[in-house]
Coordinates of C-alpha atoms in Angstrom, one line a residue:
M1 CA 158.6 112.8 129.6
T2 CA 158.1 116.4 130.9
E3 CA 158.5 117.8 134.4
N4 CA 155.9 117.1 136.9
T5 CA 154.1 119.2 138.9
C6 CA 152.6 116.5 141.1
W7 CA 153.6 112.8 141.3
K8 CA 150.6 110.7 141.9
V9 CA 151.7 107.3 143.8
N10 CA 149.5 104.4 144.2
I11 CA 150.8 101.9 146.8
L12 CA 148.9 98.5 147.0
T13 CA 149.8 97.0 150.1
L14 CA 148.0 94.6 153.1
F15 CA 149.2 97.3 155.5
P16 CA 148.4 100.7 154.4
E17 CA 148.7 102.0 158.3
M18 CA 152.6 101.5 157.6
F19 CA 152.8 104.5 155.4
D20 CA 151.7 107.1 158.1
F21 CA 155.2 107.0 158.7
L22 CA 155.7 109.2 155.7
N23 CA 153.8 112.0 157.2
H24 CA 156.9 113.7 158.2
S25 CA 159.9 115.8 157.0
I26 CA 160.3 116.2 153.3
I27 CA 157.6 114.0 152.1
K28 CA 155.2 115.6 154.3
R29 CA 156.1 119.1 152.9
A30 CA 155.6 117.4 149.2
I31 CA 152.1 116.3 150.2
D32 CA 151.3 119.4 152.1
N33 CA 152.3 121.4 148.8
K34 CA 150.4 119.0 146.5
I35 CA 153.6 118.0 144.7
L36 CA 153.2 114.3 145.9
N37 CA 149.9 112.5 146.4
L38 CA 150.0 109.3 147.9
N39 CA 147.0 107.0 147.5
T40 CA 147.1 103.9 149.8
I41 CA 144.9 100.9 148.6
N42 CA 144.5 97.7 150.8
I43 CA 144.6 94.8 148.9
R44 CA 142.3 93.1 151.4
D45 CA 139.4 95.2 150.6
F46 CA 139.1 93.4 147.0
A47 CA 138.8 89.8 149.0
T48 CA 135.5 88.1 147.8
D49 CA 135.2 85.8 150.6
N50 CA 134.0 86.4 154.4
Y51 CA 137.4 85.8 155.5
K52 CA 139.0 88.3 153.5
T53 CA 141.4 85.7 152.2
V54 CA 144.2 87.2 149.7
D55 CA 146.6 84.4 149.7
D56 CA 146.8 80.7 148.7
T57 CA 149.6 77.7 148.5
P58 CA 151.3 77.6 145.5
Y59 CA 151.1 75.0 142.5
G60 CA 153.8 72.4 142.7
G61 CA 154.4 72.7 146.3
G62 CA 156.7 74.9 148.0
A63 CA 157.1 76.9 151.6
G64 CA 154.6 79.9 152.2
Q65 CA 151.8 81.4 150.4
L66 CA 151.1 83.6 147.2
L67 CA 149.1 86.9 147.0
K68 CA 146.0 85.4 144.5
P69 CA 146.2 86.7 141.1
D70 CA 142.4 87.3 141.0
I71 CA 142.3 89.6 144.3
L72 CA 145.6 91.5 143.3
G73 CA 144.4 91.9 139.9
Y74 CA 141.0 93.6 141.3
A75 CA 143.3 96.0 143.4
I76 CA 145.4 97.0 140.4
D77 CA 142.5 97.6 138.3
S78 CA 141.1 100.1 140.7
V79 CA 143.8 102.4 140.0
Y80 CA 145.6 101.4 136.8
N81 CA 144.3 101.2 133.2
K82 CA 146.2 98.6 131.3
A83 CA 145.0 100.0 128.0
E84 CA 146.2 103.4 128.8
K85 CA 149.6 102.3 130.6
K86 CA 149.9 105.4 132.5
G87 CA 153.2 105.6 134.2
S88 CA 155.0 102.5 135.8
I89 CA 153.5 99.9 137.6
I90 CA 156.3 98.1 139.8
Y91 CA 156.6 95.2 141.9
L92 CA 159.0 95.5 144.8
S93 CA 160.9 92.0 144.8
P94 CA 164.5 90.8 145.6
R95 CA 164.5 89.5 141.9
G96 CA 164.1 92.7 140.6
K97 CA 166.8 95.1 139.0
I98 CA 168.4 97.4 141.6
F99 CA 167.1 100.8 142.2
N100 CA 169.6 103.6 142.0
Q101 CA 169.7 107.2 141.4
S102 CA 169.0 107.0 137.7
V103 CA 165.7 105.1 138.4
A104 CA 164.9 107.7 140.8
E105 CA 165.1 110.3 138.4
R106 CA 163.0 108.3 135.9
L107 CA 160.4 108.0 138.3
S108 CA 160.5 111.4 139.3
K109 CA 159.1 112.6 135.8
E110 CA 156.4 110.5 135.9
S111 CA 153.0 111.7 136.5
E112 CA 151.8 108.7 138.3
T113 CA 153.4 105.3 139.6
T114 CA 151.6 102.3 141.0
F115 CA 153.8 100.0 143.6
I116 CA 152.9 96.5 144.8
C117 CA 154.0 95.9 148.2
G118 CA 154.1 91.8 148.3
H119 CA 154.2 89.6 151.4
Y120 CA 154.4 85.9 152.0
E121 CA 156.2 84.3 149.1
G122 CA 155.6 86.9 146.7
I123 CA 152.6 87.2 144.0
D124 CA 151.2 84.9 141.1
E125 CA 153.7 85.5 137.9
R126 CA 150.8 85.7 135.7
V127 CA 149.9 89.1 137.3
I128 CA 153.4 90.0 136.4
E129 CA 153.1 88.9 133.1
Y130 CA 149.6 90.5 132.3
Y131 CA 150.3 93.8 133.3
E132 CA 153.9 93.9 132.2
I133 CA 155.1 94.9 135.7
E134 CA 158.4 96.1 136.1
E135 CA 160.3 94.5 139.1
L136 CA 162.7 96.7 141.6
S137 CA 165.2 95.7 144.3
L138 CA 167.1 97.1 146.9
G139 CA 169.8 94.6 146.8
D140 CA 170.9 91.3 147.5
F141 CA 168.8 90.8 150.5
V142 CA 165.2 89.8 151.4
L143 CA 162.7 91.6 153.6
S144 CA 159.4 90.6 155.2
G145 CA 157.4 92.8 152.9
G146 CA 157.5 95.4 150.0
E147 CA 156.4 98.3 152.1
T148 CA 159.8 98.9 154.3
A149 CA 161.5 98.6 150.4
L150 CA 159.3 101.4 149.1
F151 CA 160.3 103.8 151.8
P152 CA 163.6 104.9 150.4
I153 CA 162.4 104.5 146.9
L154 CA 159.7 107.1 147.7
D155 CA 162.2 109.6 149.6
A156 CA 165.0 109.4 146.8
T157 CA 162.4 110.2 144.3
T158 CA 160.4 112.5 146.0
R159 CA 163.3 115.1 146.9
L160 CA 164.0 115.0 143.1
L161 CA 160.6 116.5 142.2
P162 CA 160.7 120.2 141.6
N163 CA 160.5 122.6 144.5
V164 CA 160.5 120.0 147.2
L165 CA 164.0 121.0 148.3
G166 CA 164.6 124.5 149.2
S167 CA 167.5 124.9 146.6
A168 CA 167.8 123.1 143.3
H169 CA 171.7 123.3 144.1
S170 CA 171.3 120.8 146.7
L171 CA 170.9 118.3 144.1
T172 CA 173.8 119.1 141.9
E173 CA 176.7 117.8 143.8
E174 CA 175.7 114.9 146.0
S175 CA 176.6 111.3 145.4
F176 CA 175.7 109.8 142.1
S177 CA 174.9 113.1 140.4
N178 CA 175.9 114.0 137.1
S179 CA 178.3 116.7 138.3
L180 CA 180.4 114.0 140.1
N181 CA 180.2 111.7 137.3
G182 CA 178.1 109.4 139.5
M183 CA 180.7 109.1 142.2
L184 CA 180.7 109.6 145.8
E185 CA 180.2 112.7 147.5
Y186 CA 183.3 114.2 149.1
P187 CA 183.8 115.1 152.6
Q188 CA 182.1 118.0 154.3
Y189 CA 182.8 120.5 157.3
T190 CA 181.1 123.3 159.3
R191 CA 181.8 125.2 162.5
P192 CA 183.5 124.8 164.8
E193 CA 186.7 125.4 162.8
I194 CA 188.7 122.6 165.2
W195 CA 186.7 119.9 166.9
N196 CA 188.7 117.2 168.9
D197 CA 191.8 118.8 168.0
I198 CA 190.6 118.1 164.2
P199 CA 190.7 121.0 161.9
V200 CA 189.0 121.9 158.9
P201 CA 191.1 121.3 155.7
E202 CA 192.9 124.7 155.1
I203 CA 191.8 124.6 151.5
L204 CA 188.3 124.7 152.1
K205 CA 188.9 128.1 154.2
S206 CA 191.2 129.7 151.3
G207 CA 188.4 131.0 149.2
H208 CA 190.4 129.9 146.0
H209 CA 187.4 128.4 144.2
K210 CA 189.1 126.4 141.5
K211 CA 191.6 125.0 144.2
I212 CA 188.4 124.0 146.0
S213 CA 186.8 122.5 143.2
D214 CA 190.0 120.3 142.5
W215 CA 190.1 119.2 146.0
K216 CA 186.3 118.0 146.2
K217 CA 187.0 116.2 142.8
E218 CA 190.0 114.5 144.3
K219 CA 188.4 113.5 147.5
S220 CA 185.3 112.3 145.7
L221 CA 187.7 110.0 143.7
E222 CA 189.5 108.8 146.6
I223 CA 186.5 107.8 148.6
T224 CA 185.0 106.1 145.6
K225 CA 187.9 103.9 145.1
K226 CA 187.7 103.1 148.8
N227 CA 184.1 102.3 149.2
R228 CA 182.5 101.8 145.6
P229 CA 185.0 101.0 143.2
D230 CA 182.4 99.5 141.3
L231 CA 181.2 103.2 140.2
L232 CA 184.4 104.1 138.6
K233 CA 183.5 102.3 135.5
N234 CA 180.7 105.0 135.0
I235 CA 183.5 107.7 134.8
E236 CA 183.6 109.3 131.6
K237 CA 186.9 108.7 130.0

């Protein structure tokens, strides 16, 4: 994939008004600068009865309702061409693969991505199979809908788009970045030099770039061992 000039995001949801929340900060800047194009689609607009029904009971019994495959299919077809397979189509689901920085980097290189925000007990499995949908999760917990799961995914990906952040250097040394071998970021300090009788580490005021660099790597490793030892397996031997 080549570097994007604009990332188009189609969001299929029953609550498009929830995404008004994104009209702030970095995401708003990306939209204003035409680096990000958010296209929200109300699934209920594709209902075929007077009651705007979008869900039904599952075959085989069980609690809750499922989004109907025909209605959801109409909504998907309005923005996604199955034959062309342009970009990813992703369903936010607790059974999906865990979203992480590498997934955000992959999405940031797509020209267009379509997200499905489920509700109730989920969506009909045939939709996932027919459109070869990728499933993503934030972790081992269940949310009431895919909208709140999508917020951090959009944020994490948008900030990786070209020209979104003021300086590309902002991305080079942060948690999970390649320069830190996928580890957590080191501690950082700013003025005042002493706060609540706690001073800034002397090494950071030394001006000795090699020693500062070594200190950062050491602290990054310490914090990773303490908080996320599972990340250490990613460190290059």
